[in-house]
Amino acid sequence: MSAIHFYNTRTRKKEIFRPLKNGQAGIYTCGPTVYGPMHIGNVRSQLFADLLRRFLESEGFAVTHVINITDVGHLVSDADEGEDKMELAAQRAGETAEEIADRYTELWRRDRQAVNCVEPEHNPKATEHIDEQIKLGVKLEEGGYLYRIEDGIYFDIARFPRYTELAGLDLEGQAGAQRIDQVEGKRHPADFAIWKFADPDVRRLQEWESPWGRGFPGWHLECSAMSSRYLGEHFDIHTGGIDLATVHHTNEVAQSECGFGVHPWVEYWLHNEFLDFGGEKMSKSKGNVKTLLDLAERGYDPLAFRYFFLQAHYRQQQTFNDESMEAAARGHSRLVALAADLRGVKDRGDPDKQAAHRTQFREAMADDLNAPKALAVLWDVVRSGKLSSADQRDLLLEFDAVLGLDLAHAERAQEGYESDPRIDGLLKQREAARVSRDFASADRIRDELAAEGVELIDTPEGPRWRRS
RNA sequence: GGCGGCGUAGCCAAGUGGUAAGGCGCGGGCCUGCAAAGCCCUGAUCACCGGUUCGAAUCCGGUCGCCGCCUCCA
């Protein structure tokens, strides 16, 4: 059995996973900023983190998974200025920031449940950990890493030579970028806020007292503060979207390694790639933001999106379009139908006959979570002519504990479960016509039902129907 | 300007030195009165050019095309 390998952004290599504590794994995942519904790109990040935790659990690890809820502090635009997303959403809706946060936190939870994500052990909110954030800020100040300017307290990246390590940054080269609106007084463009002072002229909903004055925490601080609270100041795995590596995670590393005095702060950094919408960037202004709700309105089961996710490796950009989603949905529903049939099998399986497939699946997942390969193993099993139904069922359920398609509860699409006196009556008429070989009448009834969206399926047990 | 990724059959997508997994679609077959569903069968030499090698989709160089990040962002 080969070792588990993960691609580590920090070292840019696939590395053997060695936990800090035997048999345990601590994972921190950058969660949502709860000022709006999450789109399917966000869902991909959640699915990736969930796949990771499920796999580690299947390997016998006791997993502690922390996903934060950012309910304060992110700005709408510009380097360090602009309006706060939470504040803006609150203003628009005529609600408090807290009401907005609660609503979208709840929505986020429901979306995660819809795609069958395992509940994280901890789901801390930034606003409930202000003290921890201030405490880390104080440590950094004592270490001489901070400086004060007019609008806040900033981290001085010159004090942290390893600043560029995680993302392999070239700060000199980046200077060529057309950056906008530098905050007055910052020593380096990449210096970032630890604490921002409240503007006496602007009424904010979210402000707290601190040793530096009234204000609110910088937007990277919470992840360092909350991860240390629940996972310790040195932990195994940190996940997030690839876009977070350059700024957010780089800054997390800086403040954490300086504040906690550790290196590396996080052993393994795992980042998922983006969904590719074929050049059409998903943005609210273009009105093409896609959510699970949008997919549901088009008739797609949220779990079909999970199946879609599993079809590509997490570190590859994955093309999302009508065709690829439809293909995934079809594959998914066939798999569900097969699983539903296998669920009824009562025989016992033979572990010896399952072993080879089990190994293939496990090896695929151990190689940096190669879900598409693992999924292919699942299809091989399920369409194998050599395995007994009992063995297929055992393997299917075992694999699904990692893949998370909830196949243990698979049911055939409603067929035959619906009853409607009128439709059932028509079905009987059609059967009578068929028996008397009056196919013209039989087909007419079928066509009429099809016209109102009722699909007939003739089975050995008689005709069934479902709404399509 | 800097950093990173990608280009594999109609579509999605594994594979990173020894002659190409899987899913969807198309086509064919079985089943069916016909159909649907289901089942079976079926397709590519890997953007292009050059090089390294006994051997490359896989390594190196170049060209073209696409995407992401560098500013909140999955």
Coordinates of C-alpha atoms (C1' of nucleotides) in Angstrom, one line a residue:
Chain A
M1 CA 0.0 0.0 0.0
S2 CA 1.6 3.2 -1.1
A3 CA 1.7 6.3 1.0
I4 CA -0.8 9.2 0.8
H5 CA 0.5 12.0 -1.4
F6 CA -0.7 15.5 -1.6
Y7 CA 0.4 18.3 -3.8
N8 CA 1.7 21.0 -1.5
T9 CA 1.5 24.6 -2.8
R10 CA 4.2 25.6 -0.3
T11 CA 6.8 23.3 -1.8
R12 CA 5.3 22.8 -5.2
K13 CA 5.6 19.1 -5.1
K14 CA 3.6 16.1 -4.3
E15 CA 4.6 15.0 -0.8
I16 CA 3.9 12.1 1.4
F17 CA 1.4 13.1 4.0
R18 CA 2.8 12.8 7.5
P19 CA 0.5 14.0 10.2
L20 CA 1.9 16.0 13.1
K21 CA 0.1 13.7 15.5
N22 CA -0.2 10.0 14.7
G23 CA -3.6 9.1 13.5
Q24 CA -4.9 12.6 13.6
A25 CA -5.4 15.3 11.0
G26 CA -6.2 18.9 11.4
I27 CA -7.7 20.8 8.5
Y28 CA -8.6 24.4 8.1
T29 CA -10.7 25.5 5.2
C30 CA -11.3 29.1 4.2
G31 CA -15.1 29.4 4.4
P32 CA -17.6 31.9 3.0
T33 CA -18.0 35.6 3.4
V34 CA -21.6 35.5 4.2
Y35 CA -23.0 38.6 2.4
G36 CA -24.6 36.6 -0.4
P37 CA -25.3 33.1 -1.7
M38 CA -22.4 31.0 -2.7
H39 CA -22.0 30.1 -6.4
I40 CA -21.0 26.7 -7.8
G41 CA -17.3 27.8 -7.8
N42 CA -17.5 28.2 -4.0
V43 CA -19.3 24.8 -3.9
R44 CA -16.3 23.3 -5.7
S45 CA -14.0 24.5 -2.9
Q46 CA -16.3 23.1 -0.3
L47 CA -16.6 19.7 -2.1
F48 CA -12.8 19.6 -2.4
A49 CA -12.3 20.1 1.3
D50 CA -15.0 17.5 2.0
L51 CA -13.4 15.0 -0.3
L52 CA -10.2 15.5 1.5
R53 CA -11.7 15.0 5.0
R54 CA -13.7 11.9 3.8
F55 CA -10.6 10.3 2.3
L56 CA -8.5 10.9 5.4
E57 CA -11.3 9.4 7.5
S58 CA -11.5 6.4 5.3
E59 CA -7.7 6.0 6.0
G60 CA -8.5 5.9 9.7
F61 CA -7.5 9.4 10.7
A62 CA -9.4 11.2 13.4
V63 CA -10.1 14.5 11.5
T64 CA -10.7 17.9 13.0
H65 CA -12.1 20.1 10.3
V66 CA -12.5 23.8 10.8
I67 CA -14.3 26.0 8.4
N68 CA -14.6 29.7 9.3
I69 CA -17.5 32.0 8.7
T70 CA -16.4 35.4 7.7
D71 CA -19.1 37.7 8.9
V72 CA -17.0 40.9 9.0
G73 CA -14.3 42.9 7.5
H74 CA -13.9 42.2 3.8
L75 CA -13.8 45.3 1.6
V76 CA -15.6 45.6 -1.7
S77 CA -12.7 46.8 -3.7
D78 CA -9.3 48.5 -3.9
A79 CA -6.2 47.7 -1.9
D80 CA -7.3 48.9 1.5
E81 CA -10.2 51.1 0.9
G82 CA -13.7 51.0 -0.2
E83 CA -16.8 49.7 1.4
D84 CA -17.2 46.7 3.5
K85 CA -19.2 43.9 1.8
M86 CA -21.1 43.1 4.9
E87 CA -21.9 46.7 5.5
L88 CA -23.0 47.2 1.9
A89 CA -25.2 44.2 1.8
A90 CA -26.8 45.3 5.1
Q91 CA -27.5 48.8 3.8
R92 CA -29.0 47.5 0.6
A93 CA -31.3 45.1 2.4
G94 CA -32.2 47.5 5.2
E95 CA -31.0 44.9 7.7
T96 CA -28.2 44.7 10.2
A97 CA -25.0 43.0 9.3
E98 CA -25.8 40.3 11.7
E99 CA -29.2 39.5 10.0
I100 CA -27.5 39.4 6.7
A101 CA -24.8 37.1 8.0
D102 CA -27.2 34.8 9.7
R103 CA -29.3 34.4 6.6
Y104 CA -26.4 33.6 4.3
T105 CA -24.7 31.4 6.9
E106 CA -27.9 29.3 7.0
L107 CA -28.1 29.2 3.3
W108 CA -24.4 28.1 3.1
R109 CA -25.1 25.3 5.5
R110 CA -28.1 24.1 3.6
D111 CA -26.1 24.1 0.3
R112 CA -23.4 22.1 1.9
Q113 CA -25.9 19.6 3.2
A114 CA -27.5 19.4 -0.3
V115 CA -24.2 18.3 -1.7
N116 CA -23.7 15.9 1.2
C117 CA -20.7 17.6 2.9
V118 CA -19.8 16.2 6.3
E119 CA -20.4 18.8 9.1
P120 CA -17.1 20.3 10.1
E121 CA -16.1 19.9 13.8
H122 CA -15.9 23.6 14.2
N123 CA -17.6 26.4 12.3
P124 CA -16.3 29.5 14.0
K125 CA -17.5 33.1 13.2
A126 CA -15.1 35.9 12.9
T127 CA -17.2 38.2 15.0
E128 CA -17.2 35.8 17.8
H129 CA -13.4 35.6 17.9
I130 CA -12.5 39.3 18.0
D131 CA -10.5 38.8 21.2
E132 CA -8.4 36.1 19.7
Q133 CA -7.7 38.4 16.8
I134 CA -6.7 41.3 19.0
K135 CA -4.5 38.9 21.0
L136 CA -2.6 37.9 18.0
G137 CA -2.3 41.5 16.9
V138 CA -0.8 42.4 20.3
K139 CA 1.7 39.6 20.0
L140 CA 2.7 40.9 16.6
E141 CA 3.0 44.4 18.0
E142 CA 5.3 43.2 20.8
G143 CA 7.4 41.4 18.2
G144 CA 7.8 44.7 16.4
Y145 CA 6.1 43.6 13.2
L146 CA 3.6 46.3 13.1
Y147 CA 3.5 50.0 12.4
R148 CA 0.8 52.6 12.8
I149 CA -0.5 55.0 10.1
E150 CA -3.5 57.2 9.9
D151 CA -6.1 54.6 9.1
G152 CA -4.9 51.6 10.9
I153 CA -2.2 49.2 12.2
Y154 CA -0.2 47.5 9.4
F155 CA 2.0 44.5 9.1
D156 CA 5.5 45.3 7.8
I157 CA 6.4 42.6 5.4
A158 CA 10.0 43.7 5.4
R159 CA 10.2 42.1 8.8
F160 CA 9.3 38.7 7.3
P161 CA 11.9 37.6 4.7
R162 CA 9.9 34.4 3.9
Y163 CA 6.9 36.5 2.8
T164 CA 7.1 35.4 -0.8
E165 CA 7.6 31.7 -0.1
L166 CA 4.1 30.2 -0.2
A167 CA 3.0 31.7 -3.5
G168 CA 6.5 32.1 -5.0
L169 CA 5.9 35.8 -5.4
D170 CA 8.2 38.2 -7.2
L171 CA 7.3 41.5 -5.5
E172 CA 9.7 43.5 -7.7
G173 CA 8.1 42.1 -10.8
Q174 CA 4.6 42.6 -9.5
A175 CA 5.4 46.3 -9.1
G176 CA 4.7 46.5 -12.8
A177 CA 1.1 45.7 -12.2
Q178 CA -1.3 48.6 -12.6
R179 CA -2.2 48.8 -8.9
I180 CA -4.7 51.3 -7.9
D181 CA -5.0 53.6 -5.0
Q182 CA -2.3 52.8 -2.5
V183 CA -3.1 53.6 1.0
E184 CA -1.3 56.7 2.1
G185 CA 1.6 55.9 4.4
K186 CA 2.1 52.2 3.7
R187 CA 5.8 51.3 3.6
H188 CA 5.3 48.6 1.0
P189 CA 2.3 48.0 -1.3
A190 CA 2.0 44.5 0.1
D191 CA 1.8 45.5 3.7
F192 CA -1.6 44.6 5.1
A193 CA -3.9 45.8 7.8
I194 CA -4.1 44.1 11.1
W195 CA -6.5 46.6 12.5
K196 CA -8.4 49.3 10.8
F197 CA -9.6 52.4 12.7
A198 CA -13.2 53.4 12.6
D199 CA -13.8 56.5 10.6
P200 CA -15.5 58.9 13.0
D201 CA -17.5 60.3 10.1
V202 CA -18.9 56.9 9.0
R203 CA -21.3 55.0 11.0
R204 CA -20.4 51.3 10.8
L205 CA -22.4 48.4 12.1
Q206 CA -19.4 46.3 13.1
E207 CA -16.9 48.0 15.4
W208 CA -15.0 46.9 18.4
E209 CA -12.7 48.4 21.0
S210 CA -9.0 47.4 20.9
P211 CA -5.7 48.5 22.4
W212 CA -5.2 50.6 19.2
G213 CA -8.6 52.2 19.3
R214 CA -12.1 51.6 18.1
G215 CA -12.3 49.8 14.8
F216 CA -12.4 46.4 13.2
P217 CA -9.8 43.6 12.4
G218 CA -7.9 43.3 9.2
W219 CA -9.3 40.8 6.8
H220 CA -6.7 38.1 7.0
L221 CA -6.3 38.0 10.8
E222 CA -9.4 35.9 11.6
C223 CA -8.1 32.8 9.9
S224 CA -4.8 32.8 11.9
A225 CA -6.6 33.5 15.1
M226 CA -9.4 30.9 14.7
S227 CA -7.2 28.2 13.3
S228 CA -4.9 28.4 16.3
R229 CA -7.8 28.4 18.7
Y230 CA -9.2 25.1 17.3
L231 CA -6.2 23.4 15.7
G232 CA -3.2 24.8 17.6
E233 CA -0.5 27.2 16.4
H234 CA 1.0 24.5 14.1
F235 CA -1.3 22.2 12.1
D236 CA -1.5 19.8 9.2
I237 CA -3.6 21.1 6.3
H238 CA -5.0 24.4 5.1
T239 CA -7.2 24.4 2.0
G240 CA -8.8 27.1 -0.1
G241 CA -9.2 28.3 -3.7
I242 CA -6.1 28.9 -5.7
D243 CA -6.9 32.6 -5.8
L244 CA -6.3 32.9 -2.1
A245 CA -2.7 31.8 -2.2
T246 CA -1.1 35.0 -3.4
V247 CA -2.6 37.4 -0.9
H248 CA -4.8 36.0 1.7
H249 CA -2.8 32.9 2.5
T250 CA 0.5 34.6 2.1
N251 CA -0.6 37.2 4.7
E252 CA -1.9 34.5 7.0
V253 CA 1.4 32.8 6.9
A254 CA 3.2 36.1 7.7
Q255 CA 1.2 37.0 10.7
S256 CA 1.0 33.4 12.0
E257 CA 4.7 32.6 11.7
C258 CA 5.7 35.9 13.2
G259 CA 3.0 35.8 15.9
F260 CA 3.3 32.2 16.9
G261 CA 7.0 31.9 16.2
V262 CA 6.6 28.7 14.1
H263 CA 7.8 27.6 10.7
P264 CA 6.2 26.2 8.8
W265 CA 2.9 27.3 10.4
V266 CA 1.0 24.9 8.2
E267 CA 2.5 21.7 6.9
Y268 CA 0.4 21.2 3.7
W269 CA -1.3 23.9 1.7
L270 CA -3.8 22.4 -0.7
H271 CA -5.5 24.7 -3.3
N272 CA -8.3 23.9 -5.7
E273 CA -8.4 25.3 -9.2
F274 CA -11.3 27.3 -10.5
L275 CA -14.3 26.3 -12.6
D276 CA -13.8 27.5 -16.2
F277 CA -16.9 29.0 -17.8
G278 CA -15.3 29.3 -21.2
G279 CA -14.0 32.8 -20.9
E280 CA -17.2 34.1 -19.5
K281 CA -16.1 35.2 -16.0
M282 CA -18.8 34.5 -13.5
S283 CA -19.7 37.8 -11.9
K284 CA -22.8 39.4 -10.5
S285 CA -22.6 42.4 -12.8
K286 CA -22.9 40.0 -15.8
G287 CA -25.8 38.3 -14.1
N288 CA -24.3 34.9 -14.8
V289 CA -23.6 33.8 -11.3
K290 CA -24.6 30.2 -11.0
T291 CA -25.8 28.7 -7.7
L292 CA -27.1 25.3 -6.7
L293 CA -30.5 26.8 -6.7
D294 CA -30.1 27.8 -10.4
L295 CA -29.2 24.2 -11.2
A296 CA -32.2 22.9 -9.2
E297 CA -34.4 25.1 -11.3
R298 CA -33.1 23.4 -14.4
G299 CA -33.9 20.1 -12.8
Y300 CA -30.5 19.1 -11.6
D301 CA -30.0 17.3 -8.3
P302 CA -27.3 19.0 -6.1
L303 CA -25.7 15.6 -6.0
A304 CA -25.4 15.6 -9.7
F305 CA -23.2 18.6 -9.2
R306 CA -21.1 16.6 -6.8
Y307 CA -20.8 13.9 -9.4
F308 CA -19.7 16.7 -11.9
F309 CA -17.1 17.8 -9.4
L310 CA -15.7 14.3 -9.0
Q311 CA -15.2 13.9 -12.8
A312 CA -12.2 16.2 -12.8
H313 CA -9.1 16.5 -10.6
Y314 CA -9.3 19.3 -8.0
R315 CA -6.1 21.0 -9.2
Q316 CA -7.3 21.3 -12.8
Q317 CA -9.6 24.0 -14.1
Q318 CA -12.8 22.3 -14.9
T319 CA -15.0 23.3 -17.7
F320 CA -18.6 24.0 -16.7
N321 CA -21.2 24.4 -19.5
D322 CA -24.6 23.1 -20.4
E323 CA -23.2 20.1 -22.1
S324 CA -20.8 19.0 -19.4
M325 CA -23.4 19.5 -16.6
E326 CA -26.0 17.5 -18.6
A327 CA -23.5 14.7 -19.2
A328 CA -22.7 14.6 -15.5
A329 CA -26.4 14.5 -14.5
R330 CA -27.0 11.6 -16.8
G331 CA -24.1 9.6 -15.6
H332 CA -25.1 10.4 -12.0
S333 CA -28.7 9.3 -12.4
R334 CA -27.6 6.0 -14.0
L335 CA -25.3 5.4 -11.1
V336 CA -28.1 6.1 -8.7
A337 CA -30.4 3.7 -10.5
L338 CA -27.7 1.0 -10.4
A339 CA -27.1 1.7 -6.7
A340 CA -30.8 1.5 -6.0
D341 CA -30.9 -2.0 -7.5
L342 CA -27.8 -3.1 -5.7
R343 CA -29.2 -2.0 -2.4
G344 CA -31.8 -4.7 -2.6
V345 CA -29.2 -7.5 -2.8
K346 CA -29.2 -9.6 0.3
D347 CA -26.3 -11.9 -0.3
R348 CA -23.0 -11.6 1.4
G349 CA -19.9 -10.4 -0.5
D350 CA -16.6 -12.1 -0.8
P351 CA -13.8 -9.8 0.4
D352 CA -11.2 -11.7 -1.6
K353 CA -12.9 -11.0 -4.8
Q354 CA -13.2 -7.3 -3.9
A355 CA -9.6 -6.8 -2.9
A356 CA -8.1 -5.8 -6.3
H357 CA -10.8 -3.1 -6.9
R358 CA -10.5 -1.8 -3.4
T359 CA -6.8 -1.3 -3.9
Q360 CA -7.2 0.4 -7.2
F361 CA -9.7 2.9 -5.7
R362 CA -7.6 3.5 -2.7
E363 CA -4.4 4.1 -4.8
A364 CA -6.2 6.6 -7.0
M365 CA -7.3 8.6 -4.0
A366 CA -4.0 8.3 -2.2
D367 CA -2.4 9.9 -5.3
D368 CA -3.4 13.5 -4.5
L369 CA -7.1 12.7 -4.4
N370 CA -7.5 11.5 -8.0
A371 CA -11.3 11.4 -7.9
P372 CA -11.8 11.0 -11.6
K373 CA -9.7 7.9 -11.6
A374 CA -11.4 6.6 -8.5
L375 CA -14.8 7.2 -10.1
A376 CA -13.6 5.1 -13.1
V377 CA -12.8 2.3 -10.7
L378 CA -16.4 2.6 -9.4
W379 CA -17.8 2.3 -12.9
D380 CA -15.6 -0.7 -13.6
V381 CA -17.0 -2.4 -10.5
V382 CA -20.6 -1.6 -11.2
R383 CA -20.4 -2.8 -14.8
S384 CA -18.2 -5.7 -14.2
G385 CA -19.5 -9.0 -15.4
K386 CA -17.2 -10.9 -13.1
L387 CA -18.2 -9.5 -9.7
S388 CA -21.3 -10.8 -7.9
S389 CA -24.0 -8.3 -7.1
A390 CA -23.1 -8.6 -3.4
D391 CA -19.5 -7.7 -4.1
Q392 CA -20.6 -4.8 -6.3
R393 CA -22.8 -3.5 -3.6
D394 CA -20.1 -3.8 -0.9
L395 CA -17.6 -1.9 -3.0
L396 CA -20.0 0.7 -4.2
L397 CA -21.0 1.6 -0.6
E398 CA -17.4 1.6 0.6
F399 CA -16.2 3.8 -2.2
D400 CA -19.1 6.2 -1.7
A401 CA -18.1 6.8 1.9
V402 CA -15.3 8.7 0.2
L403 CA -17.0 10.1 -2.8
G404 CA -20.1 11.2 -0.9
L405 CA -22.8 10.7 -3.5
D406 CA -25.1 9.3 -0.8
L407 CA -25.6 6.1 -2.8
A408 CA -26.6 4.2 0.4
H409 CA -29.9 6.0 0.1
A410 CA -30.2 5.7 -3.6
E411 CA -33.7 5.2 -5.0
R412 CA -34.9 4.8 -8.5
A413 CA -36.5 8.0 -9.7
Q414 CA -40.1 8.1 -8.6
E415 CA -41.2 5.6 -11.2
G416 CA -44.3 3.6 -10.2
Y417 CA -44.5 5.3 -6.8
E418 CA -46.8 7.9 -8.0
S419 CA -50.5 7.1 -8.3
D420 CA -53.1 9.1 -9.9
P421 CA -56.6 7.7 -10.6
R422 CA -56.9 9.3 -14.0
I423 CA -53.4 8.3 -15.2
D424 CA -53.7 4.8 -13.7
G425 CA -57.0 4.5 -15.5
L426 CA -55.5 5.5 -18.8
L427 CA -52.7 3.0 -18.3
K428 CA -55.3 0.2 -17.8
Q429 CA -57.1 1.3 -21.0
R430 CA -53.8 1.1 -22.9
E431 CA -53.0 -2.3 -21.5
A432 CA -56.4 -3.5 -22.6
A433 CA -55.8 -2.1 -26.1
R434 CA -52.4 -3.8 -26.3
V435 CA -53.8 -7.1 -25.3
S436 CA -56.4 -6.8 -28.1
R437 CA -53.6 -5.7 -30.4
D438 CA -55.2 -2.3 -30.9
F439 CA -51.8 -0.6 -31.0
A440 CA -53.1 2.5 -32.6
S441 CA -55.2 3.2 -29.5
A442 CA -52.4 2.2 -27.2
D443 CA -50.0 4.5 -28.8
R444 CA -52.5 7.4 -28.8
I445 CA -52.8 7.1 -25.0
R446 CA -49.1 7.0 -24.6
D447 CA -48.7 10.1 -26.8
E448 CA -51.3 12.0 -24.9
L449 CA -49.6 11.2 -21.6
A450 CA -46.2 12.2 -23.1
A451 CA -47.7 15.5 -24.1
E452 CA -48.5 16.3 -20.5
G453 CA -45.1 15.2 -19.3
V454 CA -45.9 11.7 -18.2
E455 CA -43.4 9.1 -19.4
L456 CA -44.4 5.4 -19.6
I457 CA -42.1 2.6 -18.9
D458 CA -43.1 -0.9 -19.6
T459 CA -41.5 -3.4 -17.3
P460 CA -41.8 -7.1 -16.7
E461 CA -44.0 -6.3 -13.8
G462 CA -46.3 -4.2 -15.9
P463 CA -46.4 -0.5 -17.0
R464 CA -45.1 2.2 -14.8
W465 CA -45.0 6.0 -15.2
R466 CA -43.2 9.0 -14.0
R467 CA -43.3 12.7 -14.7
S468 CA -40.3 13.8 -16.7
Chain B
rG1 C1' 5.1 43.9 -16.3
rG2 C1' 5.4 39.5 -12.8
rC3 C1' 3.5 34.6 -11.3
rG4 C1' 0.8 30.0 -12.5
rG5 C1' -2.2 26.6 -15.3
rC6 C1' -4.2 24.4 -19.7
rG7 C1' -4.6 22.7 -25.1
rU8 C1' -6.0 14.4 -25.2
rA9 C1' -12.0 11.4 -29.6
rG10 C1' -18.5 15.5 -30.8
rC11 C1' -18.5 17.2 -25.2
rC12 C1' -16.4 16.5 -20.1
rA13 C1' -11.9 14.2 -18.5
rA14 C1' -7.7 10.5 -16.4
rG15 C1' -2.9 9.3 -18.0
rU16 C1' 3.4 12.9 -17.3
rG17 C1' 9.1 7.9 -20.9
rG18 C1' 7.2 1.9 -23.3
rU19 C1' 2.2 2.0 -28.6
rA20 C1' -4.1 6.2 -24.9
rA21 C1' -9.0 5.1 -18.0
rG22 C1' -13.9 6.5 -17.2
rG23 C1' -18.6 9.3 -18.0
rC24 C1' -21.9 11.7 -21.7
rG25 C1' -23.4 11.9 -26.8
rC26 C1' -23.4 9.7 -31.9
rG27 C1' -23.9 5.0 -34.5
rG28 C1' -25.0 -0.4 -34.4
rG29 C1' -27.2 -4.6 -31.8
rC30 C1' -30.4 -7.2 -28.0
rC31 C1' -35.1 -6.6 -25.7
rU32 C1' -40.1 -4.4 -27.3
rG33 C1' -46.2 -4.9 -31.3
rC34 C1' -43.5 0.0 -31.8
rA35 C1' -41.1 3.0 -28.3
rA36 C1' -38.9 4.4 -23.7
rA37 C1' -35.8 2.4 -19.9
rG38 C1' -32.0 -1.2 -19.5
rC39 C1' -28.0 -4.2 -21.4
rC40 C1' -24.0 -5.1 -25.1
rC41 C1' -20.7 -3.4 -29.0
rU42 C1' -18.4 0.8 -31.2
rG43 C1' -14.3 5.8 -31.9
rA44 C1' -8.7 9.3 -30.8
rU45 C1' -1.8 8.8 -31.7
rC46 C1' -2.7 13.1 -27.8
rA47 C1' -2.7 22.1 -30.7
rC48 C1' 1.6 22.8 -34.2
rC49 C1' 7.1 22.7 -35.4
rG50 C1' 11.9 21.1 -34.1
rG51 C1' 15.1 18.3 -30.6
rU52 C1' 16.6 14.4 -26.8
rU53 C1' 15.8 8.9 -26.6
rC54 C1' 16.0 2.2 -28.7
rG55 C1' 11.2 4.3 -27.6
rA56 C1' 7.4 10.6 -26.0
rA57 C1' 0.8 12.5 -25.3
rU58 C1' 4.4 12.2 -21.4
rC59 C1' 11.4 15.4 -21.3
rC60 C1' 13.8 20.0 -23.7
rG61 C1' 13.3 24.5 -27.1
rG62 C1' 10.0 27.4 -30.1
rU63 C1' 5.1 28.9 -32.2
rC64 C1' -0.2 29.5 -31.9
rG65 C1' -4.5 29.4 -28.8
rC66 C1' -7.2 29.5 -24.1
rC67 C1' -7.8 30.4 -18.7
rG68 C1' -6.5 32.1 -13.8
rC69 C1' -3.9 35.2 -10.1
rC70 C1' -1.1 39.8 -8.9
rU71 C1' -7.4 44.3 -5.9
rC72 C1' -12.5 41.5 -2.3
rC73 C1' -12.8 36.8 -4.8
rA74 C1' -13.4 29.5 -4.6

